[in-house]
PDB file of C-alpha atoms and ligand atoms in Angstrom:
ATOM      1  CA  UNK A   1       0.000   0.000   0.000  1.00 98.00           C
ATOM      2  CA  UNK A   2       1.240   3.466  -0.851  1.00 98.00           C
ATOM      3  CA  UNK A   3       0.530   6.273   1.608  1.00 98.00           C
ATOM      4  CA  UNK A   4       0.134   9.803   0.251  1.00 98.00           C
ATOM      5  CA  UNK A   5      -0.116  12.834   2.496  1.00 98.00           C
ATOM      6  CA  UNK A   6      -0.034  15.425  -0.291  1.00 98.00           C
ATOM      7  CA  UNK A   7      -2.907  15.829  -2.746  1.00 98.00           C
ATOM      8  CA  UNK A   8      -0.511  16.666  -5.605  1.00 98.00           C
ATOM      9  CA  UNK A   9       1.477  13.436  -5.160  1.00 98.00           C
ATOM     10  CA  UNK A  10      -1.719  11.367  -5.040  1.00 98.00           C
ATOM     11  CA  UNK A  11      -3.082  13.119  -8.136  1.00 98.00           C
ATOM     12  CA  UNK A  12       0.149  12.483 -10.077  1.00 98.00           C
ATOM     13  CA  UNK A  13      -0.015   8.809  -9.177  1.00 98.00           C
ATOM     14  CA  UNK A  14      -3.708   8.498 -10.089  1.00 98.00           C
ATOM     15  CA  UNK A  15      -3.082  10.247 -13.387  1.00 98.00           C
ATOM     16  CA  UNK A  16      -0.782   7.366 -14.372  1.00 98.00           C
ATOM     17  CA  UNK A  17      -3.433   4.817 -13.266  1.00 98.00           C
ATOM     18  CA  UNK A  18      -6.009   6.567 -15.453  1.00 98.00           C
ATOM     19  CA  UNK A  19      -3.628   6.554 -18.433  1.00 97.00           C
ATOM     20  CA  UNK A  20      -3.453   2.765 -17.985  1.00 98.00           C
ATOM     21  CA  UNK A  21      -7.276   2.699 -18.015  1.00 98.00           C
ATOM     22  CA  UNK A  22      -7.419   1.518 -14.425  1.00 98.00           C
ATOM     23  CA  UNK A  23     -10.748   2.150 -12.681  1.00 98.00           C
ATOM     24  CA  UNK A  24     -10.511   3.977  -9.353  1.00 98.00           C
ATOM     25  CA  UNK A  25     -12.690   3.136  -6.352  1.00 99.00           C
ATOM     26  CA  UNK A  26     -12.788   5.464  -3.352  1.00 99.00           C
ATOM     27  CA  UNK A  27     -13.657   4.798   0.299  1.00 99.00           C
ATOM     28  CA  UNK A  28     -13.624   8.004   2.358  1.00 99.00           C
ATOM     29  CA  UNK A  29     -13.388   7.516   6.150  1.00 98.00           C
ATOM     30  CA  UNK A  30     -12.488   9.288   9.348  1.00 98.00           C
ATOM     31  CA  UNK A  31     -10.348   6.374  10.544  1.00 98.00           C
ATOM     32  CA  UNK A  32     -10.661   4.279  13.721  1.00 98.00           C
ATOM     33  CA  UNK A  33     -11.419   1.576  11.178  1.00 98.00           C
ATOM     34  CA  UNK A  34     -13.683  -1.398  11.895  1.00 98.00           C
ATOM     35  CA  UNK A  35     -15.040  -4.244   9.789  1.00 98.00           C
ATOM     36  CA  UNK A  36     -17.834  -1.983   8.462  1.00 98.00           C
ATOM     37  CA  UNK A  37     -15.225   0.272   6.843  1.00 98.00           C
ATOM     38  CA  UNK A  38     -13.294  -2.764   5.631  1.00 98.00           C
ATOM     39  CA  UNK A  39     -16.414  -4.187   3.969  1.00 98.00           C
ATOM     40  CA  UNK A  40     -16.618  -1.032   1.814  1.00 98.00           C
ATOM     41  CA  UNK A  41     -12.966  -1.567   0.939  1.00 98.00           C
ATOM     42  CA  UNK A  42     -13.671  -5.170  -0.097  1.00 98.00           C
ATOM     43  CA  UNK A  43     -16.511  -4.051  -2.404  1.00 98.00           C
ATOM     44  CA  UNK A  44     -14.214  -1.490  -3.978  1.00 98.00           C
ATOM     45  CA  UNK A  45     -11.322  -3.914  -4.464  1.00 98.00           C
ATOM     46  CA  UNK A  46     -13.693  -6.354  -6.192  1.00 98.00           C
ATOM     47  CA  UNK A  47     -14.900  -3.714  -8.692  1.00 98.00           C
ATOM     48  CA  UNK A  48     -11.882  -1.494  -9.395  1.00 98.00           C
ATOM     49  CA  UNK A  49      -8.236  -1.965 -10.333  1.00 98.00           C
ATOM     50  CA  UNK A  50      -7.197   0.706  -7.850  1.00 98.00           C
ATOM     51  CA  UNK A  51      -8.768   1.378  -4.450  1.00 99.00           C
ATOM     52  CA  UNK A  52      -8.074   4.581  -2.549  1.00 99.00           C
ATOM     53  CA  UNK A  53      -9.104   4.891   1.095  1.00 99.00           C
ATOM     54  CA  UNK A  54      -8.845   8.248   2.842  1.00 99.00           C
ATOM     55  CA  UNK A  55      -8.543   8.884   6.553  1.00 98.00           C
ATOM     56  CA  UNK A  56      -9.404  12.454   7.415  1.00 98.00           C
ATOM     57  CA  UNK A  57     -11.132  13.515  10.637  1.00 98.00           C
ATOM     58  CA  UNK A  58     -13.011  16.412   9.128  1.00 97.00           C
ATOM     59  CA  UNK A  59     -13.245  19.295  11.632  1.00 96.00           C
ATOM     60  CA  UNK A  60     -15.930  21.018   9.532  1.00 95.00           C
ATOM     61  CA  UNK A  61     -18.547  18.321  10.164  1.00 96.00           C
ATOM     62  CA  UNK A  62     -18.412  18.255  13.980  1.00 95.00           C
ATOM     63  CA  UNK A  63     -21.076  20.472  15.469  1.00 89.00           C
ATOM     64  CA  UNK A  64     -19.886  19.444  18.950  1.00 90.00           C
ATOM     65  CA  UNK A  65     -16.265  20.347  19.816  1.00 91.00           C
ATOM     66  CA  UNK A  66     -16.070  17.581  22.424  1.00 91.00           C
ATOM     67  CA  UNK A  67     -17.152  14.961  19.900  1.00 90.00           C
ATOM     68  CA  UNK A  68     -14.303  16.145  17.645  1.00 94.00           C
ATOM     69  CA  UNK A  69     -11.749  16.135  20.466  1.00 93.00           C
ATOM     70  CA  UNK A  70     -12.822  12.677  21.611  1.00 92.00           C
ATOM     71  CA  UNK A  71     -13.040  11.179  18.127  1.00 95.00           C
ATOM     72  CA  UNK A  72     -10.981   7.966  18.335  1.00 95.00           C
ATOM     73  CA  UNK A  73      -7.701   7.760  16.460  1.00 97.00           C
ATOM     74  CA  UNK A  74      -5.972   4.403  15.854  1.00 98.00           C
ATOM     75  CA  UNK A  75      -3.737   5.205  12.891  1.00 98.00           C
ATOM     76  CA  UNK A  76      -1.186   2.404  13.296  1.00 98.00           C
ATOM     77  CA  UNK A  77      -3.885  -0.267  13.508  1.00 98.00           C
ATOM     78  CA  UNK A  78      -5.775   1.393  10.626  1.00 98.00           C
ATOM     79  CA  UNK A  79      -2.722   1.196   8.357  1.00 98.00           C
ATOM     80  CA  UNK A  80      -2.238  -2.464   9.309  1.00 98.00           C
ATOM     81  CA  UNK A  81      -5.905  -3.281   8.604  1.00 98.00           C
ATOM     82  CA  UNK A  82      -5.878  -1.496   5.244  1.00 98.00           C
ATOM     83  CA  UNK A  83      -2.683  -3.216   4.210  1.00 98.00           C
ATOM     84  CA  UNK A  84      -3.839  -6.709   5.215  1.00 98.00           C
ATOM     85  CA  UNK A  85      -7.181  -6.152   3.481  1.00 98.00           C
ATOM     86  CA  UNK A  86      -5.563  -5.295   0.159  1.00 98.00           C
ATOM     87  CA  UNK A  87      -6.008  -1.506  -0.028  1.00 98.00           C
ATOM     88  CA  UNK A  88      -3.769  -0.012  -2.734  1.00 98.00           C
ATOM     89  CA  UNK A  89      -3.578   3.608  -1.628  1.00 99.00           C
ATOM     90  CA  UNK A  90      -4.151   5.435   1.643  1.00 99.00           C
ATOM     91  CA  UNK A  91      -4.678   9.186   1.413  1.00 99.00           C
ATOM     92  CA  UNK A  92      -3.835  10.751   4.752  1.00 98.00           C
ATOM     93  CA  UNK A  93      -4.077  14.503   4.349  1.00 98.00           C
ATOM     94  CA  UNK A  94      -3.889  17.131   7.073  1.00 98.00           C
ATOM     95  CA  UNK A  95      -6.424  19.942   7.421  1.00 96.00           C
ATOM     96  CA  UNK A  96      -4.415  22.406   5.287  1.00 96.00           C
ATOM     97  CA  UNK A  97      -4.171  19.872   2.475  1.00 97.00           C
ATOM     98  CA  UNK A  98      -7.960  19.405   2.308  1.00 97.00           C
ATOM     99  CA  UNK A  99      -8.814  23.040   3.030  1.00 96.00           C
ATOM    100  CA  UNK A 100      -5.991  25.194   1.598  1.00 94.00           C
ATOM    101  CA  UNK A 101      -8.183  28.236   2.170  1.00 91.00           C
ATOM    102  CA  UNK A 102      -9.176  27.244   5.705  1.00 87.00           C
ATOM    103  CA  UNK A 103     -12.248  25.279   6.693  1.00 82.00           C
ATOM    104  CA  UNK A 104     -14.113  28.180   8.263  1.00 78.00           C
ATOM    105  CA  UNK A 105     -14.305  29.757   4.821  1.00 70.00           C
ATOM    106  CA  UNK A 106     -17.724  28.171   4.503  1.00 76.00           C
ATOM    107  CA  UNK A 107     -19.329  27.268   1.228  1.00 85.00           C
ATOM    108  CA  UNK A 108     -23.059  26.734   1.161  1.00 95.00           C
ATOM    109  CA  UNK A 109     -24.640  23.729  -0.502  1.00 98.00           C
ATOM    110  CA  UNK A 110     -28.323  23.854  -1.328  1.00 98.00           C
ATOM    111  CA  UNK A 111     -29.337  20.517   0.138  1.00 98.00           C
ATOM    112  CA  UNK A 112     -32.988  21.482   0.645  1.00 98.00           C
ATOM    113  CA  UNK A 113     -35.058  19.877   3.406  1.00 98.00           C
ATOM    114  CA  UNK A 114     -32.560  17.000   3.759  1.00 98.00           C
ATOM    115  CA  UNK A 115     -30.231  19.419   5.545  1.00 98.00           C
ATOM    116  CA  UNK A 116     -32.749  20.255   8.286  1.00 97.00           C
ATOM    117  CA  UNK A 117     -34.464  16.942   9.134  1.00 98.00           C
ATOM    118  CA  UNK A 118     -33.263  14.039  11.354  1.00 98.00           C
ATOM    119  CA  UNK A 119     -29.438  14.270  11.611  1.00 98.00           C
ATOM    120  CA  UNK A 120     -29.567  17.742  10.071  1.00 98.00           C
ATOM    121  CA  UNK A 121     -31.973  18.953  12.733  1.00 98.00           C
ATOM    122  CA  UNK A 122     -29.994  17.600  15.671  1.00 98.00           C
ATOM    123  CA  UNK A 123     -26.542  18.322  14.222  1.00 97.00           C
ATOM    124  CA  UNK A 124     -26.895  21.760  12.612  1.00 96.00           C
ATOM    125  CA  UNK A 125     -24.216  22.407   9.999  1.00 95.00           C
ATOM    126  CA  UNK A 126     -23.090  18.768  10.013  1.00 97.00           C
ATOM    127  CA  UNK A 127     -24.041  17.974   6.429  1.00 98.00           C
ATOM    128  CA  UNK A 128     -22.626  21.254   5.114  1.00 97.00           C
ATOM    129  CA  UNK A 129     -19.340  20.142   6.692  1.00 97.00           C
ATOM    130  CA  UNK A 130     -19.620  16.638   5.231  1.00 98.00           C
ATOM    131  CA  UNK A 131     -20.176  18.160   1.768  1.00 98.00           C
ATOM    132  CA  UNK A 132     -17.157  20.464   2.154  1.00 97.00           C
ATOM    133  CA  UNK A 133     -14.825  17.540   2.863  1.00 98.00           C
ATOM    134  CA  UNK A 134     -16.367  15.161   0.345  1.00 98.00           C
ATOM    135  CA  UNK A 135     -16.292  17.775  -2.433  1.00 98.00           C
ATOM    136  CA  UNK A 136     -12.598  18.417  -1.781  1.00 97.00           C
ATOM    137  CA  UNK A 137     -11.733  14.715  -1.544  1.00 98.00           C
ATOM    138  CA  UNK A 138     -13.668  13.853  -4.727  1.00 98.00           C
ATOM    139  CA  UNK A 139     -11.949  16.707  -6.544  1.00 98.00           C
ATOM    140  CA  UNK A 140      -8.587  15.276  -5.556  1.00 98.00           C
ATOM    141  CA  UNK A 141      -9.289  11.565  -6.120  1.00 98.00           C
ATOM    142  CA  UNK A 142     -11.775  11.801  -9.035  1.00 98.00           C
ATOM    143  CA  UNK A 143     -12.926   8.203  -8.608  1.00 98.00           C
ATOM    144  CA  UNK A 144     -15.199   6.265 -10.951  1.00 98.00           C
ATOM    145  CA  UNK A 145     -16.951   4.671  -7.981  1.00 98.00           C
ATOM    146  CA  UNK A 146     -17.604   5.951  -4.478  1.00 99.00           C
ATOM    147  CA  UNK A 147     -18.388   3.533  -1.617  1.00 99.00           C
ATOM    148  CA  UNK A 148     -20.675   4.613   1.217  1.00 99.00           C
ATOM    149  CA  UNK A 149     -22.345   2.775   4.097  1.00 98.00           C
ATOM    150  CA  UNK A 150     -26.108   2.539   4.572  1.00 98.00           C
ATOM    151  CA  UNK A 151     -25.451   2.972   8.303  1.00 98.00           C
ATOM    152  CA  UNK A 152     -25.320   6.717   7.510  1.00 98.00           C
ATOM    153  CA  UNK A 153     -28.441   6.575   5.374  1.00 98.00           C
ATOM    154  CA  UNK A 154     -29.090  10.311   5.277  1.00 98.00           C
ATOM    155  CA  UNK A 155     -25.419  10.977   4.498  1.00 98.00           C
ATOM    156  CA  UNK A 156     -25.743   8.686   1.447  1.00 98.00           C
ATOM    157  CA  UNK A 157     -28.674  10.806   0.237  1.00 98.00           C
ATOM    158  CA  UNK A 158     -26.782  14.036   0.940  1.00 98.00           C
ATOM    159  CA  UNK A 159     -23.676  12.895  -0.955  1.00 98.00           C
ATOM    160  CA  UNK A 160     -25.842  11.722  -3.864  1.00 98.00           C
ATOM    161  CA  UNK A 161     -27.334  15.221  -3.903  1.00 98.00           C
ATOM    162  CA  UNK A 162     -23.860  16.819  -3.684  1.00 98.00           C
ATOM    163  CA  UNK A 163     -22.736  14.816  -6.720  1.00 98.00           C
ATOM    164  CA  UNK A 164     -25.743  16.124  -8.647  1.00 98.00           C
ATOM    165  CA  UNK A 165     -25.078  19.686  -7.486  1.00 98.00           C
ATOM    166  CA  UNK A 166     -21.496  19.345  -8.748  1.00 98.00           C
ATOM    167  CA  UNK A 167     -22.696  17.749 -12.032  1.00 98.00           C
ATOM    168  CA  UNK A 168     -20.515  14.656 -11.435  1.00 98.00           C
ATOM    169  CA  UNK A 169     -23.241  12.017 -11.748  1.00 97.00           C
ATOM    170  CA  UNK A 170     -21.860  10.664 -15.056  1.00 98.00           C
ATOM    171  CA  UNK A 171     -18.292  10.352 -13.751  1.00 98.00           C
ATOM    172  CA  UNK A 172     -18.900   9.055 -10.225  1.00 98.00           C
ATOM    173  CA  UNK A 173     -21.142   6.078  -9.520  1.00 98.00           C
ATOM    174  CA  UNK A 174     -22.250   5.657  -5.914  1.00 98.00           C
ATOM    175  CA  UNK A 175     -22.300   2.222  -4.300  1.00 98.00           C
ATOM    176  CA  UNK A 176     -24.304   2.026  -1.090  1.00 98.00           C
ATOM    177  CA  UNK A 177     -23.172  -0.924   1.040  1.00 98.00           C
ATOM    178  CA  UNK A 178     -25.062  -2.796   3.793  1.00 98.00           C
ATOM    179  CA  UNK A 179     -24.637  -2.147   7.515  1.00 98.00           C
ATOM    180  CA  UNK A 180     -22.158  -4.436   9.290  1.00 98.00           C
ATOM    181  CA  UNK A 181     -23.134  -5.359  12.852  1.00 98.00           C
ATOM    182  CA  UNK A 182     -21.533  -6.934  15.890  1.00 98.00           C
ATOM    183  CA  UNK A 183     -22.915 -10.385  16.810  1.00 98.00           C
ATOM    184  CA  UNK A 184     -25.348  -8.778  19.281  1.00 98.00           C
ATOM    185  CA  UNK A 185     -26.726  -6.499  16.548  1.00 98.00           C
ATOM    186  CA  UNK A 186     -24.951  -3.261  17.445  1.00 98.00           C
ATOM    187  CA  UNK A 187     -24.074  -1.427  14.224  1.00 98.00           C
ATOM    188  CA  UNK A 188     -20.305  -1.132  13.936  1.00 98.00           C
ATOM    189  CA  UNK A 189     -19.137   2.416  14.500  1.00 98.00           C
ATOM    190  CA  UNK A 190     -15.880   4.147  15.411  1.00 96.00           C
ATOM    191  CA  UNK A 191     -17.749   5.740  18.309  1.00 95.00           C
ATOM    192  CA  UNK A 192     -18.409   2.285  19.839  1.00 97.00           C
ATOM    193  CA  UNK A 193     -14.780   2.408  21.026  1.00 95.00           C
ATOM    194  CA  UNK A 194     -15.838   5.124  23.455  1.00 94.00           C
ATOM    195  CA  UNK A 195     -18.374   2.877  25.220  1.00 96.00           C
ATOM    196  CA  UNK A 196     -17.342   1.442  28.582  1.00 96.00           C
ATOM    197  CA  UNK A 197     -18.255  -2.131  29.494  1.00 96.00           C
ATOM    198  CA  UNK A 198     -21.638  -1.266  30.944  1.00 95.00           C
ATOM    199  CA  UNK A 199     -22.581   1.070  28.084  1.00 96.00           C
ATOM    200  CA  UNK A 200     -21.486  -1.575  25.580  1.00 97.00           C
ATOM    201  CA  UNK A 201     -23.985  -3.998  27.141  1.00 96.00           C
ATOM    202  CA  UNK A 202     -26.781  -1.391  26.832  1.00 96.00           C
ATOM    203  CA  UNK A 203     -25.884  -0.303  23.292  1.00 97.00           C
ATOM    204  CA  UNK A 204     -27.597  -3.097  21.268  1.00 98.00           C
ATOM    205  CA  UNK A 205     -30.941  -1.822  22.649  1.00 97.00           C
ATOM    206  CA  UNK A 206     -30.957   0.649  19.775  1.00 98.00           C
ATOM    207  CA  UNK A 207     -30.974  -2.187  17.203  1.00 98.00           C
ATOM    208  CA  UNK A 208     -33.425  -4.229  19.285  1.00 98.00           C
ATOM    209  CA  UNK A 209     -35.754  -1.226  19.288  1.00 98.00           C
ATOM    210  CA  UNK A 210     -35.538  -1.032  15.492  1.00 98.00           C
ATOM    211  CA  UNK A 211     -36.326  -4.769  15.331  1.00 98.00           C
ATOM    212  CA  UNK A 212     -39.286  -4.161  17.646  1.00 98.00           C
ATOM    213  CA  UNK A 213     -40.630  -1.504  15.236  1.00 98.00           C
ATOM    214  CA  UNK A 214     -40.079  -3.810  12.252  1.00 98.00           C
ATOM    215  CA  UNK A 215     -41.892  -6.650  14.049  1.00 98.00           C
ATOM    216  CA  UNK A 216     -44.939  -4.498  14.848  1.00 97.00           C
ATOM    217  CA  UNK A 217     -44.970  -2.548  11.589  1.00 97.00           C
ATOM    218  CA  UNK A 218     -48.365  -2.789   9.912  1.00 95.00           C
ATOM    219  CA  UNK A 219     -49.973  -4.076  13.147  1.00 95.00           C
ATOM    220  CA  UNK A 220     -49.894  -0.834  15.175  1.00 95.00           C
ATOM    221  CA  UNK A 221     -50.306   2.798  14.220  1.00 96.00           C
ATOM    222  CA  UNK A 222     -47.089   4.586  13.256  1.00 97.00           C
ATOM    223  CA  UNK A 223     -47.634   7.159  15.995  1.00 96.00           C
ATOM    224  CA  UNK A 224     -47.879   4.441  18.664  1.00 96.00           C
ATOM    225  CA  UNK A 225     -44.848   2.594  17.292  1.00 97.00           C
ATOM    226  CA  UNK A 226     -42.680   5.721  17.459  1.00 97.00           C
ATOM    227  CA  UNK A 227     -43.865   6.494  20.988  1.00 97.00           C
ATOM    228  CA  UNK A 228     -43.281   2.910  22.199  1.00 98.00           C
ATOM    229  CA  UNK A 229     -39.843   2.828  20.562  1.00 98.00           C
ATOM    230  CA  UNK A 230     -38.780   6.089  22.230  1.00 97.00           C
ATOM    231  CA  UNK A 231     -40.040   4.744  25.591  1.00 97.00           C
ATOM    232  CA  UNK A 232     -38.048   1.527  25.189  1.00 97.00           C
ATOM    233  CA  UNK A 233     -34.890   3.509  24.526  1.00 97.00           C
ATOM    234  CA  UNK A 234     -35.591   5.734  27.504  1.00 96.00           C
ATOM    235  CA  UNK A 235     -36.051   2.653  29.748  1.00 95.00           C
ATOM    236  CA  UNK A 236     -32.667   1.350  28.576  1.00 94.00           C
ATOM    237  CA  UNK A 237     -30.996   4.584  29.648  1.00 94.00           C
ATOM    238  CA  UNK A 238     -30.757   6.329  26.263  1.00 97.00           C
ATOM    239  CA  UNK A 239     -31.422   9.995  25.635  1.00 97.00           C
ATOM    240  CA  UNK A 240     -33.173   9.930  22.276  1.00 97.00           C
ATOM    241  CA  UNK A 241     -32.738  12.576  19.576  1.00 98.00           C
ATOM    242  CA  UNK A 242     -35.272  10.904  17.290  1.00 98.00           C
ATOM    243  CA  UNK A 243     -36.989   7.690  16.284  1.00 98.00           C
ATOM    244  CA  UNK A 244     -38.548   8.257  12.881  1.00 98.00           C
ATOM    245  CA  UNK A 245     -40.439   6.093  10.433  1.00 98.00           C
ATOM    246  CA  UNK A 246     -39.809   7.490   6.976  1.00 98.00           C
ATOM    247  CA  UNK A 247     -40.134   6.950   3.257  1.00 98.00           C
ATOM    248  CA  UNK A 248     -36.800   5.380   2.235  1.00 98.00           C
ATOM    249  CA  UNK A 249     -36.695   7.364  -1.025  1.00 97.00           C
ATOM    250  CA  UNK A 250     -37.296  10.807   0.498  1.00 98.00           C
ATOM    251  CA  UNK A 251     -36.703  10.377   4.254  1.00 98.00           C
ATOM    252  CA  UNK A 252     -39.930  12.252   4.893  1.00 97.00           C
ATOM    253  CA  UNK A 253     -42.026  10.864   7.768  1.00 97.00           C
ATOM    254  CA  UNK A 254     -44.830   8.506   6.837  1.00 96.00           C
ATOM    255  CA  UNK A 255     -48.142   8.437   8.627  1.00 91.00           C
ATOM    256  CA  UNK A 256     -49.616   5.261   7.094  1.00 88.00           C
ATOM    257  CA  UNK A 257     -48.243   1.965   5.955  1.00 85.00           C
ATOM    258  CA  UNK A 258     -48.267   3.171   2.327  1.00 85.00           C
ATOM    259  CA  UNK A 259     -48.162  -0.187   0.495  1.00 87.00           C
ATOM    260  CA  UNK A 260     -45.633  -0.226  -2.329  1.00 91.00           C
ATOM    261  CA  UNK A 261     -43.339   2.295  -0.597  1.00 95.00           C
ATOM    262  CA  UNK A 262     -40.043   1.255   1.011  1.00 97.00           C
ATOM    263  CA  UNK A 263     -40.186   2.359   4.626  1.00 98.00           C
ATOM    264  CA  UNK A 264     -37.309   2.805   7.034  1.00 98.00           C
ATOM    265  CA  UNK A 265     -37.063   3.265  10.786  1.00 98.00           C
ATOM    266  CA  UNK A 266     -34.157   5.502  11.839  1.00 98.00           C
ATOM    267  CA  UNK A 267     -32.957   6.281  15.340  1.00 98.00           C
ATOM    268  CA  UNK A 268     -30.321   8.462  16.985  1.00 98.00           C
ATOM    269  CA  UNK A 269     -29.729   8.299  20.712  1.00 98.00           C
ATOM    270  CA  UNK A 270     -27.079   8.968  23.334  1.00 97.00           C
ATOM    271  CA  UNK A 271     -25.753   6.599  25.949  1.00 95.00           C
ATOM    272  CA  UNK A 272     -24.220   9.132  28.321  1.00 91.00           C
ATOM    273  CA  UNK A 273     -22.056  11.264  26.005  1.00 91.00           C
ATOM    274  CA  UNK A 274     -21.822   8.802  23.112  1.00 94.00           C
ATOM    275  CA  UNK A 275     -24.199   9.357  20.218  1.00 95.00           C
ATOM    276  CA  UNK A 276     -25.211   6.303  18.187  1.00 97.00           C
ATOM    277  CA  UNK A 277     -27.318   6.072  15.025  1.00 98.00           C
ATOM    278  CA  UNK A 278     -28.868   3.126  13.248  1.00 98.00           C
ATOM    279  CA  UNK A 279     -31.622   2.287  10.760  1.00 99.00           C
ATOM    280  CA  UNK A 280     -33.524  -0.670   9.361  1.00 98.00           C
ATOM    281  CA  UNK A 281     -35.980  -1.321   6.534  1.00 98.00           C
ATOM    282  CA  UNK A 282     -39.307  -2.178   8.158  1.00 97.00           C
ATOM    283  CA  UNK A 283     -41.304  -3.507   5.194  1.00 94.00           C
TER     284      UNK A 283
HETATM  285  P1  PAJ B   1     -16.917   7.365   8.881  1.00 77.60           P
HETATM  286  O1  PAJ B   1     -17.880   7.502   9.986  1.00 77.60           O
HETATM  287  O2  PAJ B   1     -15.511   6.972   9.189  1.00 77.60           O
HETATM  288  O3  PAJ B   1     -17.519   6.317   7.860  1.00 77.60           O
HETATM  289  C1  PAJ B   1     -16.894   6.041   6.641  1.00 77.60           C
HETATM  290  C2  PAJ B   1     -17.832   5.178   5.795  1.00 77.60           C
HETATM  291  O4  PAJ B   1     -18.025   3.926   6.449  1.00 77.60           O
HETATM  292  C3  PAJ B   1     -19.218   5.833   5.638  1.00 77.60           C
HETATM  293  O5  PAJ B   1     -19.665   5.681   4.301  1.00 77.60           O
HETATM  294  C4  PAJ B   1     -20.057   5.029   6.608  1.00 77.60           C
HETATM  295  O6  PAJ B   1     -21.441   4.993   6.281  1.00 77.60           O
HETATM  296  C5  PAJ B   1     -19.417   3.654   6.500  1.00 77.60           C
HETATM  297  N1  PAJ B   1     -19.746   2.834   7.682  1.00 77.60           N
HETATM  298  C6  PAJ B   1     -19.655   3.215   8.983  1.00 77.60           C
HETATM  299  N2  PAJ B   1     -20.094   2.218   9.788  1.00 77.60           N
HETATM  300  C7  PAJ B   1     -20.482   1.204   8.975  1.00 77.60           C
HETATM  301  C8  PAJ B   1     -21.043  -0.107   9.206  1.00 77.60           C
HETATM  302  N3  PAJ B   1     -21.303  -0.551  10.425  1.00 77.60           N
HETATM  303  N4  PAJ B   1     -21.305  -0.894   8.126  1.00 77.60           N
HETATM  304  C9  PAJ B   1     -21.054  -0.427   6.863  1.00 77.60           C
HETATM  305  N5  PAJ B   1     -20.525   0.786   6.590  1.00 77.60           N
HETATM  306  C10 PAJ B   1     -20.247   1.589   7.628  1.00 77.60           C
HETATM  307  O7  PAJ B   1     -18.957   8.853   7.315  1.00 77.60           O
HETATM  308  C11 PAJ B   1     -17.884   9.395   7.494  1.00 77.60           C
HETATM  309  O8  PAJ B   1     -16.806   8.750   8.060  1.00 77.60           O
HETATM  310  C12 PAJ B   1     -17.609  10.846   7.091  1.00 77.60           C
HETATM  311  O9  PAJ B   1     -18.787  11.584   7.249  1.00 77.60           O
HETATM  312  C13 PAJ B   1     -17.044  10.985   5.662  1.00 77.60           C
HETATM  313  C14 PAJ B   1     -18.020  10.449   4.606  1.00 77.60           C
HETATM  314  C15 PAJ B   1     -15.698  10.275   5.538  1.00 77.60           C
HETATM  315  C16 PAJ B   1     -16.817  12.512   5.351  1.00 77.60           C
HETATM  316  O10 PAJ B   1     -15.960  13.100   6.262  1.00 77.60           O
END
């Protein structure tokens, strides 16, 4: 695996790959890699001659300074995992490399209602920050395929929208990959590393609550399901930002079972200071 810290060096290398007609797959991450990240890598390696993974903890997307400060960093292990899983290139830029003009020089992306619902509502500015980093990274890497995890469902929709805003939809194909879970159902996440033993035991309640909603979907009213789900999380010691039942194509809340529509249950909740998100298709 080759590690590039400078955008220019990476671009020069990728230019040669393109001249050889090699397809480029890209897996952007913030590091603290787990098997969920590595599954995206495996999809990319299977479909492209060259796979680039980036590790960049993007300061622009943290609406909570403490969350940024406490974001786990395990670079040595990350490099080992990438290497043993067959990654070709690691891009490891610093903040100046991604934001030569500074990251507080904010650009605004017209993301519409998607920017203000669910994650956007509880993490104001988060998706603007995600778009800033992803635009810069895509500009540098210019991949043919981009690999994203369904775990961050709304982020997948936002990045799809960003690619349309930038007019890159012909060049960059998005691959949305399934959620990888621990054996007890907890969705893998870098933030899980911050859970202590007791919190780790409580954490799968978020997935169990989603399974509860899926099990009762169509048998109870949506209003009651959301209320019961929030109560279950509360009983398990979570502070809930939201439990929503939404149209999977638009993320807008649904009020009926709307046959023929794919419907998703999404939740975000804190165990003490650690914020976890998850989602599941319910029909
Ligand atoms: P990060 O949280 O590191 O996630 C990187 C990618 O891994 C995202 O596409 C995410 O959805 C995917 N992922 C995370 N957990 C997963 C799981 N359990 N199963 C499958 N895929 C999973 O998301 C970000 O970083 C950043 O916002 C980023 C897109 C890199 C922009 O800064």
